[in-house]
Short mmCIF file of C-alpha atoms in Angstrom, two decimals:
data_model
loop_
_atom_site.label_atom_id
_atom_site.label_comp_id
_atom_site.label_asym_id
_atom_site.label_seq_id
_atom_site.Cartn_x
_atom_site.Cartn_y
_atom_site.Cartn_z
CA MET A 316 112.40 40.86 104.96
CA PHE A 317 114.13 42.28 107.53
CA VAL A 318 115.41 46.13 107.77
CA SER A 319 118.19 47.00 110.21
CA GLY A 320 117.65 50.40 112.48
CA GLN A 321 120.45 52.16 110.06
CA GLN A 322 118.11 51.36 106.90
CA LEU A 323 114.91 52.24 108.69
CA LYS A 324 116.25 55.79 109.63
CA PHE A 325 117.16 56.42 106.19
CA ILE A 326 114.29 55.10 104.95
CA VAL A 327 112.39 57.63 107.09
CA LEU A 328 115.12 60.30 106.16
CA ILE A 329 113.98 60.07 102.74
CA VAL A 330 110.44 59.94 102.92
CA ILE A 331 110.90 63.11 105.04
CA CYS A 332 112.78 65.01 102.66
CA ILE A 333 110.36 64.01 99.72
CA SER A 334 107.43 65.50 101.70
CA LEU A 335 109.29 68.88 102.68
CA ALA A 336 110.37 69.14 99.12
CA GLN A 337 106.47 68.33 97.69
CA ASN A 338 105.24 71.27 100.59
CA LEU A 339 107.56 73.79 99.45
CA GLU A 340 106.88 72.99 95.82
CA ALA A 341 102.98 73.54 96.61
CA GLN A 342 103.48 77.06 98.18
CA ARG A 343 106.07 78.37 95.92
CA THR A 344 105.82 78.66 92.16
CA VAL A 345 108.61 80.31 89.32
CA SER A 346 106.95 83.26 87.47
CA GLY A 347 108.73 83.56 83.99
CA ARG A 348 110.90 86.10 84.99
CA GLY A 349 112.67 83.76 87.56
CA VAL A 350 111.20 85.32 90.42
CA LEU A 351 110.55 82.97 93.41
CA ARG A 352 106.96 83.67 94.51
CA ARG A 353 104.32 82.15 96.73
CA ASN A 354 101.52 80.28 95.10
CA TYR A 355 98.48 82.24 96.70
CA THR A 356 95.36 79.59 96.03
CA GLY A 357 92.79 82.53 95.88
CA LYS A 358 90.61 81.06 98.72
CA LYS A 359 88.02 83.05 100.43
CA PRO A 360 88.71 83.94 104.03
CA VAL A 361 86.85 81.37 106.75
CA LEU A 362 83.76 82.56 107.72
CA ILE A 363 83.23 83.35 111.99
CA GLN A 364 80.35 81.01 112.61
CA HIS A 365 80.01 82.32 116.53
CA ARG A 366 79.19 85.53 115.82
CA THR A 367 76.34 87.87 118.24
CA PRO A 368 73.49 88.63 116.22
CA ASP A 369 74.44 92.47 116.44
CA ALA A 370 77.85 91.43 114.74
CA ALA A 371 75.71 89.46 111.94
CA ASN A 372 73.33 92.10 111.32
CA TYR A 373 76.44 94.93 110.86
CA TYR A 374 78.18 92.94 108.53
CA ASP A 375 75.41 91.21 106.91
CA HIS A 376 73.37 94.27 106.49
CA GLU A 377 71.22 94.53 103.05
CA ASN A 378 72.64 98.08 102.80
CA GLY A 379 76.02 97.74 103.86
CA ALA A 380 78.98 98.73 101.94
CA LYS A 381 80.29 95.59 99.68
CA ILE A 382 83.08 95.96 97.19
CA ILE A 383 81.44 94.25 94.09
CA LYS A 384 84.68 94.40 92.03
CA SER A 385 88.63 94.68 92.26
CA SER A 386 91.65 94.73 90.74
CA HIS A 387 93.77 91.34 91.04
CA PHE A 388 95.81 90.65 94.43
CA GLU A 389 99.07 90.19 93.18
CA LEU A 390 100.58 93.02 90.76
CA ASP A 391 104.36 93.12 89.81
CA TYR A 392 105.19 96.50 88.10
CA THR A 393 108.28 98.02 86.34
CA LEU A 394 110.20 100.98 87.63
CA GLY A 395 109.23 103.99 86.28
CA ARG A 396 105.93 102.61 84.88
CA LYS A 397 102.49 103.34 86.04
CA ILE A 398 100.56 101.21 88.65
CA THR A 399 96.62 101.07 88.64
CA PHE A 400 94.26 99.59 91.22
CA PHE A 401 90.78 99.71 91.34
CA CYS A 402 87.54 99.29 93.34
CA MET A 403 83.78 99.10 92.73
CA ALA A 404 81.54 98.89 96.00
CA GLN A 405 77.82 99.17 96.55
CA GLY A 406 75.10 99.85 99.34
CA ASN A 407 72.89 102.57 100.28
CA PRO A 408 73.90 105.49 100.87
CA ARG A 409 76.63 104.87 98.34
CA PRO A 410 79.84 104.03 100.12
CA THR A 411 82.97 106.17 100.39
CA ILE A 412 86.41 104.37 99.31
CA THR A 413 89.54 105.09 101.06
CA TRP A 414 93.04 104.08 99.86
CA PHE A 415 95.78 102.51 102.46
CA LYS A 416 99.26 101.22 102.00
CA ASP A 417 100.91 98.93 104.71
CA GLY A 418 98.15 100.01 107.12
CA ALA A 419 98.43 104.00 106.30
CA GLU A 420 95.78 106.00 104.68
CA LEU A 421 97.18 107.68 101.50
CA TYR A 422 96.43 111.12 100.59
CA GLN A 423 96.51 112.47 97.10
CA HIS A 424 100.04 114.07 95.61
CA ARG A 425 101.85 114.85 92.28
CA PHE A 426 102.70 111.12 91.91
CA PHE A 427 99.56 109.34 93.53
CA GLN A 428 96.18 110.38 92.13
CA VAL A 429 92.52 108.88 92.67
CA HIS A 430 89.76 108.97 90.42
CA GLU A 431 86.11 108.53 91.41
CA ALA A 432 83.09 107.99 89.65
CA HIS A 433 79.26 107.85 90.59
CA ILE A 434 78.07 104.88 89.00
CA ASP A 435 74.76 104.63 90.18
CA ASN A 436 72.70 105.85 93.21
CA ASP A 437 74.60 103.14 95.09
CA ILE A 438 77.73 102.31 93.31
CA ILE A 439 81.29 104.10 93.22
CA LYS A 440 84.15 103.33 91.44
CA SER A 441 87.54 104.52 92.74
CA LYS A 442 90.72 104.23 90.76
CA MET A 443 94.03 104.65 92.37
CA GLU A 444 97.25 105.48 90.59
CA ILE A 445 101.13 105.78 90.64
CA ASP A 446 102.96 107.28 88.23
CA PRO A 447 106.08 107.12 87.90
CA THR A 448 106.72 104.33 90.22
CA THR A 449 109.57 103.80 92.36
CA GLN A 450 111.11 100.80 94.90
CA MET A 451 109.11 102.53 97.62
CA ASP A 452 105.84 101.99 96.11
CA ALA A 453 106.23 98.11 96.69
CA GLY A 454 104.04 97.18 99.68
CA TYR A 455 100.36 95.78 100.58
CA TYR A 456 97.56 98.23 99.34
CA GLU A 457 93.99 98.32 100.33
CA CYS A 458 90.77 100.06 99.23
CA GLN A 459 88.02 100.12 101.93
CA ALA A 460 84.54 101.00 101.33
CA ASP A 461 82.03 101.97 104.08
CA ASN A 462 78.91 103.30 104.74
CA ILE A 463 76.95 103.56 107.88
CA TYR A 464 75.97 99.67 108.16
CA ALA A 465 79.19 98.04 107.07
CA ILE A 466 82.72 98.25 106.14
CA ASP A 467 84.01 96.28 103.28
CA ARG A 468 88.08 95.80 102.66
CA ARG A 469 90.26 94.16 99.74
CA GLY A 470 93.83 94.25 99.53
CA PHE A 471 96.54 93.99 97.20
CA ARG A 472 100.32 93.06 97.29
CA THR A 473 102.86 94.67 94.69
CA ASP A 474 106.21 94.37 94.06
CA TYR A 475 108.68 95.86 91.64
CA VAL A 476 110.70 93.91 88.94
CA MET A 477 114.07 94.79 87.49
CA VAL A 478 113.75 94.87 83.46
CA ASN A 479 117.65 93.88 82.11
CA PHE A 480 118.33 94.77 78.55
#
């Protein structure tokens, strides 16, 4: 079978379009509310293989702060309702937990509260609440657990949804 140059270009174009469509579909999903969003796979970050011994001792220290439980990575909230994130960290000495939004440290105010509980000599649980929420509360939140041996962070993306009645 002989294929002309024009037919070959057409076949290549179709293959490229199908490949792009499959790639786009793999990267995005549509939620039940019709909101287009990225499909996060939940893969763990790649470990850096070529660290210095001092860096390895710092990040892998047996008494270093480690986040052992935390909220889900992504959260949609309804305007005017409460959103809550939590982090539980372990370390010796017991770590402290600090909250950030879009890279800036958060401080307690009337609509933003942090509640902490010391679960054990080496475990702390921190819950961050925003009530009521506004459009300005959408963004990227992080909790950071740290003690004298190590720092650990977890991030949470949040966005608001409009409810139409």
